[in-house]
Structure formats: structure tokens, C-alpha cells
XYZ file of C-alpha atoms in Angstrom:
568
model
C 35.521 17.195 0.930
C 34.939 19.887 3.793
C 37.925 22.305 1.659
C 36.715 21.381 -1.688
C 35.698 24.997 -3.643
C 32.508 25.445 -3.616
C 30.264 25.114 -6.795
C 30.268 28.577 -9.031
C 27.369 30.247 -10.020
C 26.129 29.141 -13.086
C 23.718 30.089 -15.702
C 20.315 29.769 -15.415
C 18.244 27.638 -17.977
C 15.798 29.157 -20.334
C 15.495 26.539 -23.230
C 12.929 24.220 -22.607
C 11.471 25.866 -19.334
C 8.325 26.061 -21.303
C 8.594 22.982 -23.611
C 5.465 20.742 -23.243
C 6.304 16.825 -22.621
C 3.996 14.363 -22.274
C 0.551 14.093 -20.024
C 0.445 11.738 -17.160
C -0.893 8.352 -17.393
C -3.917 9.387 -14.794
C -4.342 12.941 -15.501
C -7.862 11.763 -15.390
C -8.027 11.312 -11.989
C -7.282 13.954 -9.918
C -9.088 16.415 -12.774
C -12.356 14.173 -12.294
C -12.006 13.880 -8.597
C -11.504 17.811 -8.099
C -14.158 18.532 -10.213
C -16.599 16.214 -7.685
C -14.858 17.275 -4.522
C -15.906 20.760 -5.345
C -18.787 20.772 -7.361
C -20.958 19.110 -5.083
C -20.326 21.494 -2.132
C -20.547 24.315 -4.134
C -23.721 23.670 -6.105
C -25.212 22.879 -2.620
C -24.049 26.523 -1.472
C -25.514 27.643 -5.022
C -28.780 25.872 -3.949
C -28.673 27.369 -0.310
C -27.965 30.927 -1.153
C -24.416 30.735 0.504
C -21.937 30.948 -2.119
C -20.146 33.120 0.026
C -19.134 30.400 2.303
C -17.549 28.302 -1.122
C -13.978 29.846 0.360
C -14.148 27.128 3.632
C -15.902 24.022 2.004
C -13.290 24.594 -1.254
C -10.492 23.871 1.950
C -11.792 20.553 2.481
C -12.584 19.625 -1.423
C -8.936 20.278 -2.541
C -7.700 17.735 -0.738
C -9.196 15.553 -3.156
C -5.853 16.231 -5.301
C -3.342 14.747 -3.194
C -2.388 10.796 -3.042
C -4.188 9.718 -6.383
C -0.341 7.208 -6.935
C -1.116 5.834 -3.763
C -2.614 1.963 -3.031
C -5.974 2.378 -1.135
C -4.665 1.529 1.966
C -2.258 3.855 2.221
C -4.069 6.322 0.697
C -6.904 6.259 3.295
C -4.399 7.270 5.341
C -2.489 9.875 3.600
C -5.843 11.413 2.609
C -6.644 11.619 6.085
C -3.662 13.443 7.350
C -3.948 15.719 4.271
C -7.727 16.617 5.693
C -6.333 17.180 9.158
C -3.707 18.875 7.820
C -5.287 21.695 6.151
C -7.796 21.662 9.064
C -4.993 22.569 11.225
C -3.886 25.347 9.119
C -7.610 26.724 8.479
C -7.653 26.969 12.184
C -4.244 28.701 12.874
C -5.023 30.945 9.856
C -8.803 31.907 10.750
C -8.090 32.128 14.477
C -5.085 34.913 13.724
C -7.475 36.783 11.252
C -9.698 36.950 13.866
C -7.787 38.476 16.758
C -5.968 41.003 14.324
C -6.724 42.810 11.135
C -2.834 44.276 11.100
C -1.407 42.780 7.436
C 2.327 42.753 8.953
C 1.361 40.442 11.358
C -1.119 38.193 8.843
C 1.962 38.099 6.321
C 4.000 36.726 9.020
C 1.826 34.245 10.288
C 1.183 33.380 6.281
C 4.844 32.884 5.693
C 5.517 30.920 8.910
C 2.635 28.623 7.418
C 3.997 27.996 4.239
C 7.086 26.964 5.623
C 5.694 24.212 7.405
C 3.881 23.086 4.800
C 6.870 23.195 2.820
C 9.242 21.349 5.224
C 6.234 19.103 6.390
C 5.273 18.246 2.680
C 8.652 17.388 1.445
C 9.119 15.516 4.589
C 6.299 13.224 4.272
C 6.664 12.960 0.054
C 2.800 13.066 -0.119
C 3.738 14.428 -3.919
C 2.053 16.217 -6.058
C 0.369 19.173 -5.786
C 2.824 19.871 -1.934
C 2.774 22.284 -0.248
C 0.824 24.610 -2.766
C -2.765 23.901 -2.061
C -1.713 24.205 1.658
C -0.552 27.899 1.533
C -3.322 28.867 -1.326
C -6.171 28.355 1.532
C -4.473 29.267 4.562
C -3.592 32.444 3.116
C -6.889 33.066 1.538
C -8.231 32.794 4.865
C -5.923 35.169 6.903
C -6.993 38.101 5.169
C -10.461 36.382 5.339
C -12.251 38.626 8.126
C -13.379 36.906 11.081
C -14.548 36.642 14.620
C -13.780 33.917 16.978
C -17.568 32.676 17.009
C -17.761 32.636 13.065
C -14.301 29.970 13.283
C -15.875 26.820 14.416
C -18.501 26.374 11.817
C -16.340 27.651 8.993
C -14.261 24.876 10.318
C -17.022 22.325 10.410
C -17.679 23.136 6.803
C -13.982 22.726 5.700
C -14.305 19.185 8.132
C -17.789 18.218 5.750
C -15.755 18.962 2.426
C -13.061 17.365 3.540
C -14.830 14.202 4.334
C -16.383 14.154 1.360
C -12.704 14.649 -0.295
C -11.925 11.484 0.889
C -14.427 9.808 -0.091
C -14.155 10.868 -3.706
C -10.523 9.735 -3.412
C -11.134 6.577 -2.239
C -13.999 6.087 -4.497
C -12.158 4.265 -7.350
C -10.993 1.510 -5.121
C -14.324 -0.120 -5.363
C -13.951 -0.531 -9.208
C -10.329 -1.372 -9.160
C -9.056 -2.179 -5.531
C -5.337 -2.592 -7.208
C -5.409 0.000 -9.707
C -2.201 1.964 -8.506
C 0.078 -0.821 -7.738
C -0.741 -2.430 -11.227
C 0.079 0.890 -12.605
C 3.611 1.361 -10.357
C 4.257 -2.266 -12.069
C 3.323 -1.554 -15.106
C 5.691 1.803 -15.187
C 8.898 -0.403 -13.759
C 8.536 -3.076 -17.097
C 8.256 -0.324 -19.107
C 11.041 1.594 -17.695
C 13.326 -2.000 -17.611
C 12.521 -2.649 -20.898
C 13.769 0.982 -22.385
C 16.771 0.399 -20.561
C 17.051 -3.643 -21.764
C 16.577 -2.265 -25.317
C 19.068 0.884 -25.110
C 21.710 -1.882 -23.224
C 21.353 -3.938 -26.964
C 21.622 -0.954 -29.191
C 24.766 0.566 -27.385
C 26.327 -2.663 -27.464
C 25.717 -3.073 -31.159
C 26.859 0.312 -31.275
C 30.113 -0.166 -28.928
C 30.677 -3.068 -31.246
C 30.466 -1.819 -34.849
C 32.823 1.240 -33.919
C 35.489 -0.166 -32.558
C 36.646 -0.542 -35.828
C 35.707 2.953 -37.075
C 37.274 5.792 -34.796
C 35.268 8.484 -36.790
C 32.525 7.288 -34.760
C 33.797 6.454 -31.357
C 32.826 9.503 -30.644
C 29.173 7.772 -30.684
C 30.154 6.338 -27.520
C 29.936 8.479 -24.525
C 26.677 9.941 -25.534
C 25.365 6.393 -25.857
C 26.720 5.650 -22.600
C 25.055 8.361 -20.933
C 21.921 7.819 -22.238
C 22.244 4.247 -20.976
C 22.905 5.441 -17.942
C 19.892 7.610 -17.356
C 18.008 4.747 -18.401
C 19.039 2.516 -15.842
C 18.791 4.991 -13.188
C 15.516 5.808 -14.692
C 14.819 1.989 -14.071
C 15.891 1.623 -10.873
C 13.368 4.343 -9.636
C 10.581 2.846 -11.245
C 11.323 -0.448 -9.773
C 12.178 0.724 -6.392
C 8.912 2.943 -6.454
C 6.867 -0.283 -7.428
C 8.215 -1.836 -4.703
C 7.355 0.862 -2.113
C 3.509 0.874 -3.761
C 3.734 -2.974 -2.723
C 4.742 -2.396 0.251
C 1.996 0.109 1.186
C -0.486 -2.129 0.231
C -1.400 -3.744 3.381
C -2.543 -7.032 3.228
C -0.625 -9.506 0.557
C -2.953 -11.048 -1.642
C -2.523 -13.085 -4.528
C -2.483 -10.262 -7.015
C -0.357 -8.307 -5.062
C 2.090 -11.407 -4.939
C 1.950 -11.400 -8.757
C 2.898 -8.243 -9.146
C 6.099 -9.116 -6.875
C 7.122 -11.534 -9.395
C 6.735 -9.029 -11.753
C 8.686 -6.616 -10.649
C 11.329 -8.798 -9.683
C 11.307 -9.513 -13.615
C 11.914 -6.042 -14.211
C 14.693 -6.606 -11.420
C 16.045 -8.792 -13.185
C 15.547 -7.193 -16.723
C 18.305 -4.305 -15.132
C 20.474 -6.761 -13.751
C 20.502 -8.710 -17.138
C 20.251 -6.322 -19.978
C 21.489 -8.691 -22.817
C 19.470 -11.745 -21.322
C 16.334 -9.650 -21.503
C 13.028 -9.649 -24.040
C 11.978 -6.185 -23.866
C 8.554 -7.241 -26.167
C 7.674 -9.428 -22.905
C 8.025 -7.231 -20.474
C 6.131 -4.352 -22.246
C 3.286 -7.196 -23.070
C 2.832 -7.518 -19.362
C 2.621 -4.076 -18.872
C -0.216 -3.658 -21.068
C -1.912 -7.278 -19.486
C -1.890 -4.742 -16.218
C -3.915 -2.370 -17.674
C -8.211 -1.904 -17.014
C -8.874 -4.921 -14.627
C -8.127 -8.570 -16.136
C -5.623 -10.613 -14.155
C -2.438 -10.067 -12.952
C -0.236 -11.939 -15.735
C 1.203 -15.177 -13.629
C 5.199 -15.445 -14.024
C 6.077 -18.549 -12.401
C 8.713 -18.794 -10.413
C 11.294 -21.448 -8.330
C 12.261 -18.855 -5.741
C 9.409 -17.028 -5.158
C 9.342 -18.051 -0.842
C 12.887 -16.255 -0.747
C 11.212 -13.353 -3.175
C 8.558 -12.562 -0.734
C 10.809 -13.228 2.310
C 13.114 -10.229 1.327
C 10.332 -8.219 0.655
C 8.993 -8.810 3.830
C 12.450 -8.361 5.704
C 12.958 -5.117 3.640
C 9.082 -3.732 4.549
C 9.870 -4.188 8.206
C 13.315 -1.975 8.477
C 10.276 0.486 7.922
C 11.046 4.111 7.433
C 13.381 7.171 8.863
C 11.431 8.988 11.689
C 9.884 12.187 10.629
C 12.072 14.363 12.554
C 15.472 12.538 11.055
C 13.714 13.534 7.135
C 13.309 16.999 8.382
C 16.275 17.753 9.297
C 17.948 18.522 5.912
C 14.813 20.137 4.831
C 15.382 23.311 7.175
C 17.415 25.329 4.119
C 14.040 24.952 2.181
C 11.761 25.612 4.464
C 14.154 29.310 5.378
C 14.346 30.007 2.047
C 10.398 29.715 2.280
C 10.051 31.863 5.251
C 12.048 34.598 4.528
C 10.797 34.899 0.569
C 7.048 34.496 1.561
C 7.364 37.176 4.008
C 9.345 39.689 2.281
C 7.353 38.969 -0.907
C 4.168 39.982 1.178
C 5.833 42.880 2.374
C 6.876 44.283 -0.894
C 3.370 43.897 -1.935
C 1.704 45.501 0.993
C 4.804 48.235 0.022
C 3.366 48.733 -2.871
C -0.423 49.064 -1.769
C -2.084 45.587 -3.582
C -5.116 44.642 -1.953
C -4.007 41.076 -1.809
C -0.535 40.579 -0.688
C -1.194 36.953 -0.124
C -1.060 36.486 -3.944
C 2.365 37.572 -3.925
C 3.291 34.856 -0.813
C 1.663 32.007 -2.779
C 3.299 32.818 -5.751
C 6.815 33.048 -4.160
C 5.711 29.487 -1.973
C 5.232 27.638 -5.042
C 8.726 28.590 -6.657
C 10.708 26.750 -4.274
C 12.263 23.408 -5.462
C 14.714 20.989 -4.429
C 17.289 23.222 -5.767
C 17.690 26.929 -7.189
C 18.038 25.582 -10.795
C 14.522 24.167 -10.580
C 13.468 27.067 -8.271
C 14.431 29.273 -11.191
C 12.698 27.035 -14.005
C 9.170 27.017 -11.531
C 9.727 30.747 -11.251
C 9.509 31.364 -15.137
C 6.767 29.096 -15.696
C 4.660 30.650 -12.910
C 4.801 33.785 -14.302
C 4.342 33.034 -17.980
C 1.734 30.875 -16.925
C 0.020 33.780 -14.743
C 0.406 36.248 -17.112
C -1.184 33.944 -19.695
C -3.970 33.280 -17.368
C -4.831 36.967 -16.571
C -5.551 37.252 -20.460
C -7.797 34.318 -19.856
C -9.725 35.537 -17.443
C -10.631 39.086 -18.719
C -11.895 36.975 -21.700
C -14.125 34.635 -19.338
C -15.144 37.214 -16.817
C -18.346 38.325 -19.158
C -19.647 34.974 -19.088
C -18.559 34.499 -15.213
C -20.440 37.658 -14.421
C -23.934 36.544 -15.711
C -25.003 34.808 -12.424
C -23.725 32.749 -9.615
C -24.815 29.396 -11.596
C -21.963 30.676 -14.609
C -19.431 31.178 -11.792
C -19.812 28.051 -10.214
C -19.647 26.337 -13.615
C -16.466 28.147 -14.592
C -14.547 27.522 -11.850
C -15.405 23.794 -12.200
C -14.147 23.904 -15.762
C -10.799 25.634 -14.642
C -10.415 23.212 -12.241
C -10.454 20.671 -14.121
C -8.172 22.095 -17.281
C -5.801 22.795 -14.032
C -5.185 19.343 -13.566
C -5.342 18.129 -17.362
C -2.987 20.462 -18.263
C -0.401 20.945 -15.131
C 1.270 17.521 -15.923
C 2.417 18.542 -19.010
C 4.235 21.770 -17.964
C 3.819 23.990 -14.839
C 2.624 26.955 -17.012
C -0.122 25.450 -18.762
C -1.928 24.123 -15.726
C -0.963 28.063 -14.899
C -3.406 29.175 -16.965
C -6.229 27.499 -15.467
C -5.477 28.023 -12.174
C -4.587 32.036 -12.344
C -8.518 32.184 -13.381
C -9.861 29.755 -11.089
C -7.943 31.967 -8.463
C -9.761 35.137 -9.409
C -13.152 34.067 -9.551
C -12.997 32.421 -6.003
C -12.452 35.711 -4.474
C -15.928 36.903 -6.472
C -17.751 34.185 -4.711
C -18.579 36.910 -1.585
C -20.032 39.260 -4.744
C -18.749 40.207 -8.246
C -15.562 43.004 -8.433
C -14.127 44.553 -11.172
C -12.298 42.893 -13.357
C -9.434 45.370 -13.882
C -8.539 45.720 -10.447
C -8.170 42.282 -9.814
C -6.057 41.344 -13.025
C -3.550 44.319 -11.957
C -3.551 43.288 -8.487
C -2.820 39.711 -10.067
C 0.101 40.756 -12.407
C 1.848 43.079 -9.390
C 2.093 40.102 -7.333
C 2.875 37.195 -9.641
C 5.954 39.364 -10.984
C 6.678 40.357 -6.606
C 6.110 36.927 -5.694
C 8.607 35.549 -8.178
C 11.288 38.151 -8.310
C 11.358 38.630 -4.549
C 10.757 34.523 -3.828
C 13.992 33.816 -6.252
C 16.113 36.447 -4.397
C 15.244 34.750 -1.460
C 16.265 31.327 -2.613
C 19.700 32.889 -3.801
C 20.428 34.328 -0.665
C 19.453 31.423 1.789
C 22.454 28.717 0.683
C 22.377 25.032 0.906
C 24.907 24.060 2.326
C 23.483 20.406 3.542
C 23.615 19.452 0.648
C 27.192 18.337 0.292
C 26.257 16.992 3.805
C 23.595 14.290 1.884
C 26.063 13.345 -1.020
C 28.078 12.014 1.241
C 25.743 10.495 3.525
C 24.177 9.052 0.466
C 27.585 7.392 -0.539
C 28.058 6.014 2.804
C 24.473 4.724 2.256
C 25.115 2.947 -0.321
C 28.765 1.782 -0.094
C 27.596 0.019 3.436
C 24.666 -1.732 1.698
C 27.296 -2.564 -1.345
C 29.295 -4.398 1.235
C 26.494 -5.801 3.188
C 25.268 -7.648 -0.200
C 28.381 -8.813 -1.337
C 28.783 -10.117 1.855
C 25.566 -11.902 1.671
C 26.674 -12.954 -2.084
C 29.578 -14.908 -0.995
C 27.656 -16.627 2.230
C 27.446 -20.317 2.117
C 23.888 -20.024 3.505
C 22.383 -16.842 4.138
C 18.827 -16.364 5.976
C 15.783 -16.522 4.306
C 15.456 -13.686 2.446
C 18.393 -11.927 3.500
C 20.217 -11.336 0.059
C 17.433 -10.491 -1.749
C 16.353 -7.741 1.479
C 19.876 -6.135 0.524
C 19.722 -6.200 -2.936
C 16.743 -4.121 -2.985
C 17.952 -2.004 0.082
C 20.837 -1.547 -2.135
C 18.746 -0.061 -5.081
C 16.623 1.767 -2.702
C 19.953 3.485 -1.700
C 21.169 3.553 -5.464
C 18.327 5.558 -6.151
C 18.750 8.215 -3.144
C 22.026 8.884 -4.607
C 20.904 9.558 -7.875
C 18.077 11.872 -6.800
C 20.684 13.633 -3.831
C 22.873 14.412 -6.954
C 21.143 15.444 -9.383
C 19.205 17.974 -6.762
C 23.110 19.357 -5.501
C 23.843 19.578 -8.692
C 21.103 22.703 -9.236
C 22.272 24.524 -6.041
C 24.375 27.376 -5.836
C 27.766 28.323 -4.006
C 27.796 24.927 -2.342
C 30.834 22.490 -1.946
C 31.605 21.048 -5.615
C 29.848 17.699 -6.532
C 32.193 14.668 -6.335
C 30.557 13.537 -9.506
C 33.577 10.477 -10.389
C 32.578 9.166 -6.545
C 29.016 9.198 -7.588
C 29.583 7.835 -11.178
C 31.778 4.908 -9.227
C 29.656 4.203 -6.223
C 26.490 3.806 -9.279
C 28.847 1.790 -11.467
C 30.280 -1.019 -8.798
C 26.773 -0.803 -6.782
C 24.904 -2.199 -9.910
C 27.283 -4.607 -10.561
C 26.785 -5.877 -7.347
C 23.273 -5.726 -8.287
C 23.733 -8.109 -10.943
C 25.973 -10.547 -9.090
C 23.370 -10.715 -6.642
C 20.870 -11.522 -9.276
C 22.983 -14.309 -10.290
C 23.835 -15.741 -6.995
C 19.850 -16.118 -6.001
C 19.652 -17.464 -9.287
C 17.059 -15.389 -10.505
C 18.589 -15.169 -13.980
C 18.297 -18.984 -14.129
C 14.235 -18.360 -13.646
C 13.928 -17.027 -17.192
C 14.137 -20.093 -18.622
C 13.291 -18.679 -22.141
C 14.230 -14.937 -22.710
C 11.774 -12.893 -20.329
């Protein structure tokens, strides 16, 4: 593969950058919880006189966006490293804004930052919102003025709000202790019934033209689209499985929802054998907080062994997940800092604007880095509009300020599920009124200083991204087909074992999605990046094929297939 030509430029996507899909299934959450993270520190600065201190607490309170897929127990401790986190970077930034005022030097520090964050972010997959949030505040507080007494209570006052983050994230556990494993469940029926029900109509399909070649044409597009449904249903399965897993202690419900996602198992595994209607009616059971619907099963010891054998192989170290991650986090570096440069070139007041905008372009590849880098700036631009329309009502006291940034947080969230640029619009606002919480400005100077760096940040961020290849990423295709062609053979191994250990073949088989899945995801992000080695797409296509038959023969061989009894 090493003299394979590398992977020509190729155009970049404009239809359906912008197109607006569907919301997520707890939108709800994180706009609620933002909304209490930050109101109540805020209305107590309101209260207090202090608005002008919002900037720190608002440090701590937006950490109340992160880890809202998470069970409680892992998200207590996600949350928590997400606190000390931006703590850490509060620190670095408000101790360097202290002991210099020089902007090089704070642009630096800023892009060195978000790089981190970046690498550190992806690293960790705490999700959704990454690395953003992180860079936002630790900017906004370099070219905060300080002195080295002032640090340790602005720091105690992002420590309060961040205490308070978590326990607004946390909150919801008391109502519904299971809520976001029922809802990983829930997502991998769904997502095994789609595929069960595409599996019946291409077959029908397949089977009614092979009579009529004026329609076999019908058939590859059908077989894609099966395809992306199954690999669509392996993720959801093998993400239920690692919300199981971080649940902590197994308790009955979480053991029915083991048996339930080993139904959706076997609902990939066994297409044809499959009643999509059931599997979607236990989806819906999971909903609100009724009982876990009880599937019985003959095997479930050996179910729960694998699981078990399969949660202790644990995860890659930290450092091993970073590695490949050092392209990205370059490409962050060196387009944060020359997209503050540009803007200090160009005299804006707030070059920082211009580093978070060119931080938040940068996705897994330059495809998607190009895609975030339109939507950013449509949704900025749209947002500007939007704020020289609320500033009137923002400027009538400190109460109407308050209250409008609440209300654009919330929209931010509502909205930024359904396309990048609409939560844009909210959050461009938001953005601009936080820097009037020290005392009202005028409004033209900050919407022009806005515009200059949205179209810097993105323009000089995307260069950036262009210019710093990936080459590792040829590197992880083929460690990703290794992956998975040594947990093929390991299974099939298993699968023709007069007695294997407790456990052991149904441990592989899901090791062997898990690693079905990476390959999907390493793919499909290579396939977005520029001047790389080409994609061996027919080794990927043929590792996916033979690994999920393998699947299914290891289905059969537990005799899990036999457990339906009836049509699941």
C-alpha cells in the first residue's frame, strides 16, 4: 500500500451543507441544563452587582453541556474531568494574561490551548460540544486583563460554577437513574429493525428482478443502502453496549437491557428471521420510566459472561489514542495561530474570535472541515443580523441582558442538532453580549469586529487544514483491517471449538463488531482527506462482508437464533 498514488484532490461539497435533518432525541437536555448552569450564577451576580465577573462563573456553567449520552456513573466522572479540565485551562490562560499584555504571545498561548483541547477531546470521545467550549473560555480569558492576585478567586468562581455544573448534570439521575442506557437500547432496536426491514425489501427486490433486466439496475443502489444500514446498526449496537458497560454496577434492568440488545444482535445477524414491529415495540416500552421489557432467554449466563470478558480487555491507554490525533491537533495549532495573527494584522480588537472560529472548523477530515467551515460562517453571518435586531432590547438593563443570553443559550442547543449553522445563530449573539457583561459597547463595532474574524477564522483555519496532510490515515485503514481480520479469525476459531470458555465466543463476536465498526468510521473519515494514499475500498468492502458473516455464524453456533422461538 506504501506506493499506492495518493488520493487526488477532489471537490468540495456544497449541496446539503446547510440542509436541516432531524433534532436529537434529548435536545432537551443539554438546552435545559445550560440554561440552569448559567442562569443561576448569573442572576446571583445580577443580584450582587457583579455582572462583570459572569465571564469566570460562565467557565464553570458550560460544562453543564458535555456528557448528557452518558450513564450516571460514568458521567460523574466525565463531568468531573470536564470541570478540571477547563479549570486547568482558565488557569494557564489567566495566569499568561497576567504576566503579559503582548497579543503575539496571548495568540500563541491561545492556539497551543486549542490544540490540546482538540487532541485531548478527540482522544477521550467526551462528544459533543469538544473541544469548542474549551477554546471559547480560555481565549476569552487571555485577552481578559489580569493580575496574579485577581487569578485565584476568578478561579474559585469558575470551581463554584463548575460544581454546580455537575450537579445540574447529574440531576436527572434521581428521576430516571437508567435514562441513557434505555435510550442507547432503544436507538440499537430501532437501528436493527431499519436494517431487518431494508434486508426484506431488497430481497423482494433482488427477487422480482431477476427476471426483468430493465431493473437490475435497482440492485446496487439497494445494496448500498443495505449496507449503510447495517453498518448503521452495528454502531448503534456496539454503542449500547459500551453505555452498558459504563454503567457500573449490573442490576436487573441493566441485565434486561443486555438481552435486549443482544436481540438487536441478533436482528443483524438474522435479517430474514427478524420482526422488525417487535423490536421497535420494545423500543418504545423503553421510553419515560416503566420496566425494562423482559426477553427471556436460555443463554443468558454465557450472554453476560462475554460481556463481562469483553468489559475487562478495558480500553487503549490515552497516550496509544493520541497518537494518530497529532495531524489534527497541527492543523489546529498552526490555523489558530495564524488566524489570530491575520486578525491582529488587520487591527480587530478581538483576535480571539478569529482563533475560535478557525478551532471549531476542524473535523476528522478536510471534507467535513470544509462543510463546518461553511456552516460557521453562514451561521455567523446570520447571527450578526440577529443580534443588531436584539441589541435594543439587550441594552435596556443588566436584568434584559442576563435574560437574553439565557434565551440564546438555550435556542443554541435546540437548534445546533439539527445543523451546525442554526445553533450558529444563537450562539454568534450569545457571544456578543457576554463581552457587554463588563458594560454596554456599541453595537457596530462589535458586529464588524465579528464578521472580520468569522470570514479570517474560516478562510485562514481551512488553509491551514489543506496544508497540514494526513498522512496517518492510510496508517489506521490498515491497522483497522488487521483489527478486524485477527478478531475474524479469533471467532471463527472459537466457532468451530468443541467447548469454548464461558463466554468466550460471544466476547469475540462483539469484539469483532466493535472492530467492524472502527473500520467503518476509519474509512469513511480517510475517505474526506486530501493527498493521502488511495483508500483500498474492495479490502474494506471484503473485510465488512466476510466479518459479518462471521457475525452471523457466530450467532448461530451460540444458538442465539434458536432463542427466538417465535419471530423476534
Amino acid at each position: 500500500m506504501s506506493s499506492a498514488a495518493p488520493t487526488p484532490a477532489r471537490r468540495l461539497p456544497l449541496a446539503g451543507v446547510l440542509r436541516v435533518g432531524r433534532p436529537s432525541d434529548i435536545w432537551f437536555k443539554p438546552a435545559l441544563s445550560v440554561v440552569v448552569a448559567v442562569g443561576v450564577p448569573n442572576l446571583t451576580l445580577l443580584a450582587l452587582g457583579r455582572l462583570d465577573l459572569a465571564m469566570y462563573t460562565m467557565a464553570g456553567s458550560l460544562c453543564a453541556l458535555y456528557a448528557h449520552n452518558l450513564p450516571y456513573a460514568a458521567r460523574a466522572r466525565a463531568l468531573a474531568w470536564v470541570v478540571l479540565g477547563m479549570l486547568a485551562a482558565v488557569a494557564v490562560a489567566l495566569v499568561t494574561a497576567s504576566l503579559t499584555s503582548s497579543a503575539v504571545v496571548l495568540v500563541a498561548v491561545g492556539a497551543l490551548l486549542a490544540a490540546a483541547q482538540k487532541a485531548l477531546c478527540d482522544a477521550t470521545r467526551i462528544g459533543p460540544p469538544g473541544p469548542v467550549i474549551f477554546a471559547f473560555i480560555s481565549s476569552a480569558s487571555l485577552f481578559t486583563p489580569q493580575t496574579l492576585g485577581q487569578v485565584p478567586g476568578h478561579l474559585a468562581l469558575a470551581a463554584a460554577a463548575g460544581a454546580w455544573a455537575w450537579l445540574v448534570g447529574m440531576a436527572p439521575g434521581l428521576v430516571r437513574p437508567h435514562g441513557p442506557e434505555r435510550r442507547a437500547t432503544a436507538r440499537a432496536l430501532n437501528a436493527a429493525a431499519a436494517y431487518a426491514e431494508m434486508s426484506v425489501e431488497t430481497s423482494a427486490s433482488a427477487a422480482a428482478s431477476a427476471s426483468a433486466s430493465a431493473s437490475a439496475e435497482a440492485s446496487p443502489t439497494a445494496s448500498a443502502g443495505r449496507e449503510r444500514a447495517r453498518a448503521a446498526g452495528a454502531a448503534a449496537v456496539h454503542a449500547a453496549w459500551q453505555s452498558l458497560f459504563a454503567t457500573g454496577a449490573r442490576s436487573e434492568p441493566r441485565r434486561a437491557l443486555e438481552r435486549l440488545v443482544v436481540r438487536a444482535e441478533i436482528a443483524l445477524a438474522a435479517p430474514a428471521d427478524t420482526d422488525p414491529g417487535r423490536l421497535r415495540s420494545w423500543a418504545r416500552d423503553l421510553r419515560g420510566t416503566g420496566p425494562v421489557p423482559r426477553v427471556e432467554s436460555a443463554s443468558a449466563a454465557d450472554e453476560l459472561l462475554g460481556a463481562e470478558a469483553e468489559r475487562a480487555a478495558g480500553r487503549r491507554p490515552l497516550a496509544d489514542r493520541l497518537g494518530p490525533l497529532l495531524p489534527l491537533a497541527l492543523r489546529t495549532a498552526l490555523g489558530c495561530a495564524l488566524a489570530g495573527y491575520v486578525s491582529l494584522a488587520l487591527g480587530v480588537g478581538r483576535p480571539y474570535w478569529a482563533l475560535v472560529t478557525a478551532a471549531s472548523l476542524y473535523q476528522a477530515n478536510i471534507t467535513l472541515t470544509w462543510s463546518r467551515g461553511v456552516q460557521r460562517v453562514v451561521g455567523n453571518l446570520v447571527g450578526v443580523l440577529l443580534f443588531a435586531a436584539v441589541a435594543p432590547l439587550a441594552h435596556l438593563g443588566p436584568a434584559a441582558l442576563v435574560l437574553c443570553c439565557l434565551a440564546f443559550n438555550f435556542g443554541a442547543e435546540a437548534l445546533i442538532s439539527r445543523n451546525y449553522w442554526l445553533g450558529s445563530i444563537c450562539v454568534t449573539p450569545m457571544a456578543l453580549l457576554i463581552t457587554e457583561f463588563t458594560g454596554f459597547q456599541r453595537p457596530g463595532e462589535l458586529m464588524t469586529d465579528r464578521i472580520v474574524d468569522t470570514v479570517v477564522g474560516a478562510l485562514v483555519g481551512f488553509i491551514a487544514a489543506v496544508a497540514v496532510t494526513n498522512r496517518r490515515a492510510g496508517d489506521r485503514i490498515e491497522n483497522a483491517l488487521d483489527t478486524v481480520e485477527r478478531a475474524r479469525e479469533h471467532t471463527a476459531r472459537l466457532i468451530v471449538a468443541e467447548r469454548p470458555a464461558p463466554g468466550a465466543l460471544d466476547a469475540a463476536r462483539r469484539s469483532l463488531a466493535a472492530a467492524l465498526v472502527e473500520l467503518r468510521a476509519t474509512a469513511d473519515e480517510a475517505a474526506g482527506e486530501w493527498w493521502q494514499r488511495a483508500v483500498p475500498t474492495e479490502r474494506v468492502l471484503l473485510a465488512e462482508r466476510t466479518g459479518h458473516r462471521t457475525l452471523a455464524t457466530a450467532v448461530r453456533r451460540q444458538g442465539l437464533h434458536a432463542l427466538e422461538g417465535t419471530r423476534a
